[in-house]
PDB file of C-alpha atoms in Angstrom:
ATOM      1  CA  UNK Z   4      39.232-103.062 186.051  1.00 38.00           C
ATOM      2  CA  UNK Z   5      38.729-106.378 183.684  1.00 51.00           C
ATOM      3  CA  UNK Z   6      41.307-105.543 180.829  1.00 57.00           C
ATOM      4  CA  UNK Z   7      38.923-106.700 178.420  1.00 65.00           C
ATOM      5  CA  UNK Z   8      35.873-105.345 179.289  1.00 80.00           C
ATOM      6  CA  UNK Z   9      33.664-103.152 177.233  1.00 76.00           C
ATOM      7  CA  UNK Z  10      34.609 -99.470 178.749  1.00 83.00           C
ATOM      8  CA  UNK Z  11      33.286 -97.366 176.068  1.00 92.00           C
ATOM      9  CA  UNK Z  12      29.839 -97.467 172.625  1.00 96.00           C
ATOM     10  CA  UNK Z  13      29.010 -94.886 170.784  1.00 97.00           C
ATOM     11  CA  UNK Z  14      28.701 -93.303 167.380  1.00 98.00           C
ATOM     12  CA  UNK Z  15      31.121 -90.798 164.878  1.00 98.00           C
ATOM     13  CA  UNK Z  16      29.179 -88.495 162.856  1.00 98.00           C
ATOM     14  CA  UNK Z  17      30.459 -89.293 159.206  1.00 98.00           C
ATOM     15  CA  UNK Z  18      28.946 -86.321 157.521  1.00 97.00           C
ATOM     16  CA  UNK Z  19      24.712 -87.145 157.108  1.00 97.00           C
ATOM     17  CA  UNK Z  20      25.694 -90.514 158.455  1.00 98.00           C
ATOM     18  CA  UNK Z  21      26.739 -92.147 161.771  1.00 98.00           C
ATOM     19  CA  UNK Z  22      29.754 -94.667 162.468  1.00 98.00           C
ATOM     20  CA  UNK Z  23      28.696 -97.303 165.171  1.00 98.00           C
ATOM     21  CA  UNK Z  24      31.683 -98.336 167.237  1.00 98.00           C
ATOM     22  CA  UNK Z  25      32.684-100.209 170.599  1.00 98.00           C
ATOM     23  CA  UNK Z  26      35.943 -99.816 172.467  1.00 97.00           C
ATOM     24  CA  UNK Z  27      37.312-102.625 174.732  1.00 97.00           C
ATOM     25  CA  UNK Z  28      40.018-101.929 177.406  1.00 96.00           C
ATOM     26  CA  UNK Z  29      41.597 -98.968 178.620  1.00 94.00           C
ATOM     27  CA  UNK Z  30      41.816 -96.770 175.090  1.00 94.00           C
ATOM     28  CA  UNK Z  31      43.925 -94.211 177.568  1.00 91.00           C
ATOM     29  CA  UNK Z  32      46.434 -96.092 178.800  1.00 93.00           C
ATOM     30  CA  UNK Z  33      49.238 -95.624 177.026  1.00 93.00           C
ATOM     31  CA  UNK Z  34      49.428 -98.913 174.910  1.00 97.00           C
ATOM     32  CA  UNK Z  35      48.783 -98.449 171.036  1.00 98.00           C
ATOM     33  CA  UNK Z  36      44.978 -99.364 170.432  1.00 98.00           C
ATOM     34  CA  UNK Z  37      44.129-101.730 168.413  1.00 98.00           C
ATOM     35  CA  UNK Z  38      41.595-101.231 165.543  1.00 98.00           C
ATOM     36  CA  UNK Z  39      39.609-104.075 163.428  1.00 98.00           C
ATOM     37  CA  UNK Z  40      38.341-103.612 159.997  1.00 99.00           C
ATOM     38  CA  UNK Z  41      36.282-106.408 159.276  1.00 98.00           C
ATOM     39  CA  UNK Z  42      35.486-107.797 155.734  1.00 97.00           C
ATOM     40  CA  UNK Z  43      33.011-108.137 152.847  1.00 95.00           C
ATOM     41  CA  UNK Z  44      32.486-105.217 152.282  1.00 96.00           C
ATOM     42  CA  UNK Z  45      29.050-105.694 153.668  1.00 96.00           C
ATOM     43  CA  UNK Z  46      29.902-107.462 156.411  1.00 97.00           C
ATOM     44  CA  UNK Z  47      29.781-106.658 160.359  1.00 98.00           C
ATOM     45  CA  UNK Z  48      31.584-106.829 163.184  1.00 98.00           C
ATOM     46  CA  UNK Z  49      30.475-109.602 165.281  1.00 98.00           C
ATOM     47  CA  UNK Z  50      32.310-112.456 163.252  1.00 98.00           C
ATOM     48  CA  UNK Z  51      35.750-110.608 163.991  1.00 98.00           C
ATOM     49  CA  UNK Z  52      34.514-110.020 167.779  1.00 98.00           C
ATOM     50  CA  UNK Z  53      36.692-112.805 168.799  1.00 98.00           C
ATOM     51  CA  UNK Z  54      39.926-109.956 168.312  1.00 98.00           C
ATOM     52  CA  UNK Z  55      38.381-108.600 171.534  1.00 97.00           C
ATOM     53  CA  UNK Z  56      40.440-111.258 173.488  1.00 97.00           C
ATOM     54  CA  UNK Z  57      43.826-109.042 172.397  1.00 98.00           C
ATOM     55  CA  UNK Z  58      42.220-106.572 175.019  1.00 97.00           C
ATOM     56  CA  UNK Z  59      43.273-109.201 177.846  1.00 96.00           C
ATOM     57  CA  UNK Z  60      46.817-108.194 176.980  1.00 96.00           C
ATOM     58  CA  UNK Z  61      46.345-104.416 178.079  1.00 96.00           C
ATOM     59  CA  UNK Z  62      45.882-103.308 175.058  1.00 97.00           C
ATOM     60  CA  UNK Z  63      42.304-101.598 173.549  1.00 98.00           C
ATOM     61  CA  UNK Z  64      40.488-102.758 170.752  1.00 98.00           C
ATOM     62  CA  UNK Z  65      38.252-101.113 168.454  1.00 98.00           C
ATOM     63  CA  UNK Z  66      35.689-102.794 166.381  1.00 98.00           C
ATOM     64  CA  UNK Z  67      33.275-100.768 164.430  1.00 98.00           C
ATOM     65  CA  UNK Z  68      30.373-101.638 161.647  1.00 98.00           C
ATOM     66  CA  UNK Z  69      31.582 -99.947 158.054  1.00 98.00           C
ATOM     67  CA  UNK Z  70      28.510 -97.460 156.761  1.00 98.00           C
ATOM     68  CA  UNK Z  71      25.856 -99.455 154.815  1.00 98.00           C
ATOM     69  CA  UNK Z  72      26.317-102.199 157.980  1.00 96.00           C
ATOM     70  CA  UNK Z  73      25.414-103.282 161.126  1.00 97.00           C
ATOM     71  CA  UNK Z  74      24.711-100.826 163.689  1.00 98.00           C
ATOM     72  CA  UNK Z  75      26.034 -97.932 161.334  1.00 98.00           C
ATOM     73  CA  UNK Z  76      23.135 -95.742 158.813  1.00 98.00           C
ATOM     74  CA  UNK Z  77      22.621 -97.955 156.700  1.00 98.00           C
ATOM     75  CA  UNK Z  78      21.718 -96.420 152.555  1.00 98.00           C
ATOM     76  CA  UNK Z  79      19.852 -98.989 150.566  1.00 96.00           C
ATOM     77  CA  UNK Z  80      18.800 -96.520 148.180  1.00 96.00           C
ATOM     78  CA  UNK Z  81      22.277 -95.766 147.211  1.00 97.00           C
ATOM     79  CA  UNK Z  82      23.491 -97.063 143.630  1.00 95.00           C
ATOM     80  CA  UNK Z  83      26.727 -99.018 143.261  1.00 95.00           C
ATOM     81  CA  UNK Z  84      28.229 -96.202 142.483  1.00 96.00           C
ATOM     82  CA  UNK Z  85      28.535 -94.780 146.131  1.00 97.00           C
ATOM     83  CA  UNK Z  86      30.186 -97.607 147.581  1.00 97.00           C
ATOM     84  CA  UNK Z  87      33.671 -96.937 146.832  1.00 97.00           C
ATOM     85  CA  UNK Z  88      37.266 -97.846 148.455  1.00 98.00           C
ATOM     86  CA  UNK Z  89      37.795 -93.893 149.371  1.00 98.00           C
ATOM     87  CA  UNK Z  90      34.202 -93.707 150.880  1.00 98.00           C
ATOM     88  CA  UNK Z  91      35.335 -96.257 153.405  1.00 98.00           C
ATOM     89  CA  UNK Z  92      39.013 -94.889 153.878  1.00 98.00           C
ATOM     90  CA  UNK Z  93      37.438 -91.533 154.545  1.00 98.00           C
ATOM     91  CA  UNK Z  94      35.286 -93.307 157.459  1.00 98.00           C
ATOM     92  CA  UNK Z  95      38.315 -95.195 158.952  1.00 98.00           C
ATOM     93  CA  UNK Z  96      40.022 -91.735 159.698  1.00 98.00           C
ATOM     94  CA  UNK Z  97      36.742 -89.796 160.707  1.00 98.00           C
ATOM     95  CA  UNK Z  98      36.833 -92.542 163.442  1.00 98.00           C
ATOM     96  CA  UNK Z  99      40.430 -91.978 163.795  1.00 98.00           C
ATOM     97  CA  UNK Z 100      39.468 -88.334 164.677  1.00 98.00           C
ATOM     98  CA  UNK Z 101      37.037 -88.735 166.578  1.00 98.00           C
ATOM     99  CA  UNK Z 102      38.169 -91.564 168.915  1.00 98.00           C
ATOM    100  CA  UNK Z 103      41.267 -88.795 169.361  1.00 97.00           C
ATOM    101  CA  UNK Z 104      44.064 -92.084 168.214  1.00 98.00           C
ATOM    102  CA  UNK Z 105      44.961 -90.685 164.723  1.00 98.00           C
ATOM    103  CA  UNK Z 106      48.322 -90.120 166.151  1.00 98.00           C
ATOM    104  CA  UNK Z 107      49.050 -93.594 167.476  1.00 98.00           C
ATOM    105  CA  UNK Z 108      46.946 -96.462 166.404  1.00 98.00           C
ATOM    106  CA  UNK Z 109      47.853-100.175 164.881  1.00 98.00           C
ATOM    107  CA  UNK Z 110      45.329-101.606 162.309  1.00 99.00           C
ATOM    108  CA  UNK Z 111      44.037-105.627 161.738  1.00 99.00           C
ATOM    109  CA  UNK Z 112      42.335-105.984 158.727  1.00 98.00           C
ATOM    110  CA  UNK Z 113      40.558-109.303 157.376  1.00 98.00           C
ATOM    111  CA  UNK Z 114      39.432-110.107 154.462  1.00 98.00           C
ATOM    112  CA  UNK Z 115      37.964-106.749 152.534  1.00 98.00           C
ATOM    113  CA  UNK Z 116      39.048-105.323 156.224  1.00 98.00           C
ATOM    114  CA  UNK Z 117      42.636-105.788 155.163  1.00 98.00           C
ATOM    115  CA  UNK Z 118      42.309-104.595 151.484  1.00 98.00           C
ATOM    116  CA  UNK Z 119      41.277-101.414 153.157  1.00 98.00           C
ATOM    117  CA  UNK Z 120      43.604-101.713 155.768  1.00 98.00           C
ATOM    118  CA  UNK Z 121      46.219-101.815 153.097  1.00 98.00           C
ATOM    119  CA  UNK Z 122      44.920 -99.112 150.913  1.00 98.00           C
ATOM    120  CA  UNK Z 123      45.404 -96.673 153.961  1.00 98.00           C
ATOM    121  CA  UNK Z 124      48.886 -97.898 155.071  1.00 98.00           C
ATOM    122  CA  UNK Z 125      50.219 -97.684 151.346  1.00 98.00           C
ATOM    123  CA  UNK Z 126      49.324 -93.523 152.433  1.00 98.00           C
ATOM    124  CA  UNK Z 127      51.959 -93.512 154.899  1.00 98.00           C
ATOM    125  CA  UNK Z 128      49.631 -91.844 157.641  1.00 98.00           C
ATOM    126  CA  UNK Z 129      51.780 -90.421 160.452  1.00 97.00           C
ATOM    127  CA  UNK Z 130      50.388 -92.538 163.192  1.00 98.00           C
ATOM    128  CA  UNK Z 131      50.308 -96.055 161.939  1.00 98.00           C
ATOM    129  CA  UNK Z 132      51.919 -97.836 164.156  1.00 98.00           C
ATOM    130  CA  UNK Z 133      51.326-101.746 162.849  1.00 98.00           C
ATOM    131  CA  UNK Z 134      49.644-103.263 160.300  1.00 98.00           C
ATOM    132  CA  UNK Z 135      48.113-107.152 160.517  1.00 99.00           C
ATOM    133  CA  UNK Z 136      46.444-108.475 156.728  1.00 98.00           C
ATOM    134  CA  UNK Z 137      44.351-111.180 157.904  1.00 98.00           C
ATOM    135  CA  UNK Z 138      43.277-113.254 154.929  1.00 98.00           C
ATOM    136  CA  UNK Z 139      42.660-110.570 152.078  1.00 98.00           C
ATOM    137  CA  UNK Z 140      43.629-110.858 148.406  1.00 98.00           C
ATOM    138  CA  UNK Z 141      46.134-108.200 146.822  1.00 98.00           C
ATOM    139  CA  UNK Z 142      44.741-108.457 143.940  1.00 98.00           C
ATOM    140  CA  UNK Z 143      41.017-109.613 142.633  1.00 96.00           C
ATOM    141  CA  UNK Z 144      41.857-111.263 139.430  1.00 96.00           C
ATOM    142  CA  UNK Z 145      43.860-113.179 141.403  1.00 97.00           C
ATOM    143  CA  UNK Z 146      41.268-114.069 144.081  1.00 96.00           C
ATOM    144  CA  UNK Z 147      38.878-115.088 141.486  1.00 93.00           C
ATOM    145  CA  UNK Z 148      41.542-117.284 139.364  1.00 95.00           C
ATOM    146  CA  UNK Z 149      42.476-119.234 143.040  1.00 96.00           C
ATOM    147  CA  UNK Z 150      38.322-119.655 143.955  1.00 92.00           C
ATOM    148  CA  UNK Z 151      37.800-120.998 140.206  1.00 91.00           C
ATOM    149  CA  UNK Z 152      40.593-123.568 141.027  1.00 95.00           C
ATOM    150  CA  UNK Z 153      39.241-124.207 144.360  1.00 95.00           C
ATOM    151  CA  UNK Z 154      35.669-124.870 142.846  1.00 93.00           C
ATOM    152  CA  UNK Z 155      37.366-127.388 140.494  1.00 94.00           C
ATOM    153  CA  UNK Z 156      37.295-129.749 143.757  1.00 95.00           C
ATOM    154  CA  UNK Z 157      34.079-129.156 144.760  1.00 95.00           C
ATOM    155  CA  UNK Z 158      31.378-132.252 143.822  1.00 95.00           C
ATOM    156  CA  UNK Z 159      30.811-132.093 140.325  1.00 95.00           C
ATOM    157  CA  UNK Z 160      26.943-131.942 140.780  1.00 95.00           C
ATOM    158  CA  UNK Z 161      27.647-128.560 143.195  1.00 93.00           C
ATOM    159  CA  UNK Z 162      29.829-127.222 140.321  1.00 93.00           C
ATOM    160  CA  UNK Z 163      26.981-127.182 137.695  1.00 94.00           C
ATOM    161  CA  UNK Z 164      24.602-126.126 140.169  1.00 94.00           C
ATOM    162  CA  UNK Z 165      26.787-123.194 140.639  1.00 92.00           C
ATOM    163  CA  UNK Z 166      26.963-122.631 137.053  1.00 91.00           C
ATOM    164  CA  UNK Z 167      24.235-123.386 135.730  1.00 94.00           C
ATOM    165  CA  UNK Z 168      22.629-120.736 138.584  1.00 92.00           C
ATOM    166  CA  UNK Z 169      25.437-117.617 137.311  1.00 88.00           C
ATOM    167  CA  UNK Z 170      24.545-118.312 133.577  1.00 91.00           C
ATOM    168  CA  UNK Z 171      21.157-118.280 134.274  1.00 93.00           C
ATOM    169  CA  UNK Z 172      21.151-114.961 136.489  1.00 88.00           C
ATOM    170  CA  UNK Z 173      19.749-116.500 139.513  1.00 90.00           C
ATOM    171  CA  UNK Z 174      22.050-116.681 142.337  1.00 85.00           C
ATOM    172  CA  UNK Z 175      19.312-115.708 144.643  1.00 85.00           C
ATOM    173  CA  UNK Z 176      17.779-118.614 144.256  1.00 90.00           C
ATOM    174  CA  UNK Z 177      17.682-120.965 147.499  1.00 91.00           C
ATOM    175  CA  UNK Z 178      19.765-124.086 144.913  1.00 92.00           C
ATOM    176  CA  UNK Z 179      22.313-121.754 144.345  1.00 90.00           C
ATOM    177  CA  UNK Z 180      22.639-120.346 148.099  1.00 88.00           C
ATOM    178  CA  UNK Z 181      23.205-124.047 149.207  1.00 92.00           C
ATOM    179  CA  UNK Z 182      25.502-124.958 146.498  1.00 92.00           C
ATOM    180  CA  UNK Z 183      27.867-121.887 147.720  1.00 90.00           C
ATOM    181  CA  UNK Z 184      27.491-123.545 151.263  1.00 93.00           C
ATOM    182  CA  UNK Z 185      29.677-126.051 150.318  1.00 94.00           C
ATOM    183  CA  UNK Z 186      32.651-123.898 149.663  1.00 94.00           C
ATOM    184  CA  UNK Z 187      31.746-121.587 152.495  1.00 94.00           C
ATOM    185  CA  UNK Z 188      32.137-125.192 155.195  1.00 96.00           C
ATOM    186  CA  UNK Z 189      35.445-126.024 152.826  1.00 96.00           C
ATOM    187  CA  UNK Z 190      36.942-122.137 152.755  1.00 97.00           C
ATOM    188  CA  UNK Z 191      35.448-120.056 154.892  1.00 97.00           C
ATOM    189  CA  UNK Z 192      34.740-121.388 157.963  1.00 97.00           C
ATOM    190  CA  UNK Z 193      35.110-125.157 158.837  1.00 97.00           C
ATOM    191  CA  UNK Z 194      33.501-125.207 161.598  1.00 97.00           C
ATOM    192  CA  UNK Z 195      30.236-126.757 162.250  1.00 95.00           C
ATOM    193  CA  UNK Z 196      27.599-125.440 162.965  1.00 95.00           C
ATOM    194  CA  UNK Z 197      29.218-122.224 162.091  1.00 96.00           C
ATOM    195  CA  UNK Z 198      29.687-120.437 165.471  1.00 97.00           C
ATOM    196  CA  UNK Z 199      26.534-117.586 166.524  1.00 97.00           C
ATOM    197  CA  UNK Z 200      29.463-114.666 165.972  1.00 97.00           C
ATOM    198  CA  UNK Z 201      29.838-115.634 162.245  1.00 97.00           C
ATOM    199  CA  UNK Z 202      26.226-116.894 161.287  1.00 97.00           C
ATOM    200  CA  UNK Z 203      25.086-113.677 163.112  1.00 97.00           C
ATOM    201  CA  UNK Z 204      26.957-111.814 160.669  1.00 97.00           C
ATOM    202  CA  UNK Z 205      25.987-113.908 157.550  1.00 94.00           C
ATOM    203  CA  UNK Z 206      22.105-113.034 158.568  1.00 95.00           C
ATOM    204  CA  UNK Z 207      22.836-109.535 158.567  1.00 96.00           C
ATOM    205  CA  UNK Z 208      24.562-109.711 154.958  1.00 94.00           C
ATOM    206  CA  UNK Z 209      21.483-111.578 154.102  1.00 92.00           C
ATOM    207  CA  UNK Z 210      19.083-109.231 155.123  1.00 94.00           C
ATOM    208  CA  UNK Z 211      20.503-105.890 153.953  1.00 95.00           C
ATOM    209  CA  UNK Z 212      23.199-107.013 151.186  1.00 94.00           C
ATOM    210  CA  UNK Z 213      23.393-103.679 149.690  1.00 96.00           C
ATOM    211  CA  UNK Z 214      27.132-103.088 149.659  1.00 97.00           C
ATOM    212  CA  UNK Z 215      28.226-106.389 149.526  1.00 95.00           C
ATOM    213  CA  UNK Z 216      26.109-106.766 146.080  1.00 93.00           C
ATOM    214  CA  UNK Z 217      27.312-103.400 144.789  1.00 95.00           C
ATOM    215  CA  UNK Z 218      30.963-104.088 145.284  1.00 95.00           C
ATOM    216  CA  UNK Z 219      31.675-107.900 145.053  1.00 90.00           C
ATOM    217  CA  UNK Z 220      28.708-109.867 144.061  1.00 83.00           C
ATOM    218  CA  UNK Z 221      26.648-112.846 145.222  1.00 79.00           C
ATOM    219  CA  UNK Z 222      29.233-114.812 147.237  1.00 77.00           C
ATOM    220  CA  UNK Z 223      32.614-115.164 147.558  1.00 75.00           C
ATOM    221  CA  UNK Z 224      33.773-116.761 144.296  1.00 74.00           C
ATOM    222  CA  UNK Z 225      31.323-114.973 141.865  1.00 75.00           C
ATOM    223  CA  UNK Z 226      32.947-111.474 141.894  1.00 81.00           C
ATOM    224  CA  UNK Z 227      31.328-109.375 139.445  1.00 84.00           C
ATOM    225  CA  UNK Z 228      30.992-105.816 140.905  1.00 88.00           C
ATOM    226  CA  UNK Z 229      33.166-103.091 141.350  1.00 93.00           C
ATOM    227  CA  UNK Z 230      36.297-104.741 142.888  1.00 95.00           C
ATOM    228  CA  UNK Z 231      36.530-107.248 140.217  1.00 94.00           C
ATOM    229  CA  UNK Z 232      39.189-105.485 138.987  1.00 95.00           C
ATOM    230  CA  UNK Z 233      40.697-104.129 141.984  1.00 97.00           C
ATOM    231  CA  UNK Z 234      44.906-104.442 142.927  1.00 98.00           C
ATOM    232  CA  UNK Z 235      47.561-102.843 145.073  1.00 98.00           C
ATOM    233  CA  UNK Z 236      50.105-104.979 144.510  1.00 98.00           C
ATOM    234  CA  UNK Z 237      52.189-101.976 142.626  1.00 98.00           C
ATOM    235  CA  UNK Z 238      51.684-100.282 145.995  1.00 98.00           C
ATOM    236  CA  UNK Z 239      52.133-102.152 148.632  1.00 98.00           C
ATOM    237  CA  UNK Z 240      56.045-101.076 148.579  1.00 98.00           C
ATOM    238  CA  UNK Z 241      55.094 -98.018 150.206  1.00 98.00           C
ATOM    239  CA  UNK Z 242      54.073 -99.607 153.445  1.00 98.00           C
ATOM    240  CA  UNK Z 243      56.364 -98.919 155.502  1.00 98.00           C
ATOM    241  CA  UNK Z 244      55.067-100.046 159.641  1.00 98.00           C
ATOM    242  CA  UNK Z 245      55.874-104.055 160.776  1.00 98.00           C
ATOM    243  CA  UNK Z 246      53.142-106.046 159.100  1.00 98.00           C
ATOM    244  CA  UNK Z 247      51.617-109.552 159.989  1.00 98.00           C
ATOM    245  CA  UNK Z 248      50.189-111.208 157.795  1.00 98.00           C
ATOM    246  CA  UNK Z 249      47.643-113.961 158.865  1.00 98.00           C
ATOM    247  CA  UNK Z 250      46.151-116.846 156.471  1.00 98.00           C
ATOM    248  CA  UNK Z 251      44.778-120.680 156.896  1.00 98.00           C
ATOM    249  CA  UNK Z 252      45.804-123.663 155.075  1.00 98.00           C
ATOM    250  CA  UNK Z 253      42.355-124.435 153.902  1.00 98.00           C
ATOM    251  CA  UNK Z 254      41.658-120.577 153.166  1.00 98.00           C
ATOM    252  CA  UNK Z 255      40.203-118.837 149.767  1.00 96.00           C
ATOM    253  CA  UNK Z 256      42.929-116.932 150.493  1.00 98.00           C
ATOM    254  CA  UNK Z 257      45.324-119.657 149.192  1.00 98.00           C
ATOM    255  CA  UNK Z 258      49.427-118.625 149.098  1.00 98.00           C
ATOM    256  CA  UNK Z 259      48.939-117.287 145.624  1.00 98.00           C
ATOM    257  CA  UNK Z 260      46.247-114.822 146.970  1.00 98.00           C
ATOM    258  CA  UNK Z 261      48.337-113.542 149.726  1.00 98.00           C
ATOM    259  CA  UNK Z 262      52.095-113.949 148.047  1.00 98.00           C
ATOM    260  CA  UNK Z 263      52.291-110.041 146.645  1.00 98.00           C
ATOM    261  CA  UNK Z 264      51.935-109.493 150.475  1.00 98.00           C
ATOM    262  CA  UNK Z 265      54.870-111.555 151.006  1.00 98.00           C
ATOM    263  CA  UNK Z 266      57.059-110.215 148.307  1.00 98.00           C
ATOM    264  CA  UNK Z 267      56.212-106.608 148.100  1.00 98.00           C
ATOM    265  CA  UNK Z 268      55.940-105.068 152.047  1.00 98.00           C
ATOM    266  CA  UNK Z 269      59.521-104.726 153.029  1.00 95.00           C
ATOM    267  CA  UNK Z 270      59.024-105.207 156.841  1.00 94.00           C
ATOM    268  CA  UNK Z 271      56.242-108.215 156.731  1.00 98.00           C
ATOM    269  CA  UNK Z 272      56.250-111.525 158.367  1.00 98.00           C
ATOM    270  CA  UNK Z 273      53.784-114.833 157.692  1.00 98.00           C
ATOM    271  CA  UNK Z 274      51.600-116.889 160.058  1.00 98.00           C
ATOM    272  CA  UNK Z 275      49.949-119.827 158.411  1.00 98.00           C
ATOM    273  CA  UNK Z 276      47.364-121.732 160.523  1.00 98.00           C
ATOM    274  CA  UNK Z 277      47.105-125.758 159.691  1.00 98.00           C
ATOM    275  CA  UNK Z 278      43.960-125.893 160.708  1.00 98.00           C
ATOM    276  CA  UNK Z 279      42.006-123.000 159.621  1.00 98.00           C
ATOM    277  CA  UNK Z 280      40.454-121.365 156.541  1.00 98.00           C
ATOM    278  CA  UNK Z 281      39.366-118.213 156.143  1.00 98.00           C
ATOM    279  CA  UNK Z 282      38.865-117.321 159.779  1.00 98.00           C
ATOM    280  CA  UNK Z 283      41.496-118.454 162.050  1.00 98.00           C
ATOM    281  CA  UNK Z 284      40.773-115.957 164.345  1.00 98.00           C
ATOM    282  CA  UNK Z 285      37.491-118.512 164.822  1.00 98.00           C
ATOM    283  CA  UNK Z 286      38.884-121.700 163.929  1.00 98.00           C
ATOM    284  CA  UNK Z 287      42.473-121.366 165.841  1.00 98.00           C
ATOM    285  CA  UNK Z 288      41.276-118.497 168.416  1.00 98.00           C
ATOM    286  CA  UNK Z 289      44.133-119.098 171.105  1.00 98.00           C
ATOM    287  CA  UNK Z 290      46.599-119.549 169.184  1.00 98.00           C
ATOM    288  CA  UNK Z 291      45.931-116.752 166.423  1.00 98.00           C
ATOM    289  CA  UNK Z 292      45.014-114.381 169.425  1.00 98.00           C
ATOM    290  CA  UNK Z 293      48.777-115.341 170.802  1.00 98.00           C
ATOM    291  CA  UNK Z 294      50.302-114.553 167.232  1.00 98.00           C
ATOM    292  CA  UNK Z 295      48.751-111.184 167.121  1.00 98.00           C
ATOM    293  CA  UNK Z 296      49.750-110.078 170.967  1.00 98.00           C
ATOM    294  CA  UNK Z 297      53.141-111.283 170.482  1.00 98.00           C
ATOM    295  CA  UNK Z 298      53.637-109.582 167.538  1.00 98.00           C
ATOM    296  CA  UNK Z 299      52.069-106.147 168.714  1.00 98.00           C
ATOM    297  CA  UNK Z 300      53.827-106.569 171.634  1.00 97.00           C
ATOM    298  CA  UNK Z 301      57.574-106.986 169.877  1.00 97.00           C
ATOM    299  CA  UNK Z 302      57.046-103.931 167.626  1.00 95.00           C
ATOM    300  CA  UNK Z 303      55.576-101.379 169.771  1.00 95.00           C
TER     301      UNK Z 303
END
């Protein structure tokens, strides 16, 4: 059987709600599965498809679309006030459950996908095996402080669009959308035209942006929902599983972002890609996709 070939779709009931998720590979095998959380939160799956290559390794992979997303129920009538961190945590195990891998299961988060991946390690839960932080802040304030710096580069005529577009209460607004483009191609993803997997995934944002809007905000750098003042730094001692973390050299997730990482998980280790951003899983796929094998492979 092709190692990396799609063995197994379906959905986890998650109370009133349903969990879309896809296995690739063998998930019975013996090898600790592999489970991606990907990021926004709002986003979808198919940007972080590229993690499906790990499956060539022998090892399964599990992507899945967070409630609110993708192929899972989505709620636009919620308010903000539904979309919380433990809504989402409760999720990740209900899939846990019901994929039957709570006992033995390593996690790659990126982005919001490894803020949540973090939030359940720092837990303890028996059956974590491995933990990989791809690209997430540890703490918002932080993230914010680091984009502000980064938008001090950007073209002065883009920086007042920006602004004058937040003051003004209309980052809707098609000037504003294309300003932010420019620090998407800079910090996000560099590559151009941005491959199907991640524009796919922008389109979907941009057509249902419900929890995206009701935790973060309009883009990236403009964070003014309810993670603004989100941290786990004081936390992130408790880890306590081997622990990759992943970042690029031209990321929003700049070495300040990521250094509580660095400093507070006591069994952690750092891969910095030259030539990526935020998504070296897109921009350096071989070689990230060799980082992560080798390391799964040397700790389980």
């Amino acid at each position: 059987m092709d190692s990396n070939k799609i063995t197994l779709e379906g959905y986890a009931s998650f109370g009133a709600y349903r969990t879309w998720y896809r296995v690739t590979g063998d998930l019975r095998n013996g090898n600790t599965p592999l489970v991606i959380l990907h990021g926004g939160p709002g986003c979808t799956y198919d940007y972080v498809d590229t993690f499906k290559d790990v499956a060539a390794s022998g090892r399964a992979v599990i992507h899945y679309d967070q409630i609110g997303n993708g192929f899972s129920t989505h709620l636009p009538d919620k308010p903000p006030s539904f979309w919380t961190v433990e809504l989402f945590l409760e999720e990740l195990d209900n899939l846990l459950d019901h994929l039957g891998i709570s006992d033995n299961y390593a996690l790659l988060g990126q982005s919001w996908g490894g803020m949540l991946a973090s939030e359940h390690a720092v837990l303890r839960p028996a059956g974590l095996r491995a933990l990989i932080i791809a690209n997430s802040p540890a703490d918002m304030r932080t993230w914010v402080a680091e984009a502000n710096r980064l938008r001090e580069a950007l073209p002065e005529e883009v920086q007042r669009t920006l602004l004058r577009h937040e003051r003004a209460g209309t980052t809707d607004s098609v000037e504003y959308v294309a300003a932010s483009r420019v620090f998407y191609d800079r910090h996000v993803c560099r590559i151009k035209p941005w491959p199907d997997d991640v524009a796919r995934t922008f389109a979907k944002v941009d057509a249902n942006p419900t929890v995206y809007r009701a935790m973060n905000g309009p883009n990236e750098f403009h964070i003014v929902a309810s993670l603004k003042d989100w941290t786990i730094v004081e936390r992130l001692k408790h880890i306590n599983v081997p622990t990759l973390l992943i970042s690029g050299r031209y990321d929003e997730a700049t070495p300040t972002v990521v250094k509580p990482y660095l400093e507070q998980i006591p069994n952690i280790r750092w891969a910095l890609f030259e030539n990526s951003s935020h998504m070296p899983h897109v921009e350096e796929r071989v070689a990230c996709m060799g980082t992560v094998v080798s390391f799964l492979d040397e700790c389980l």
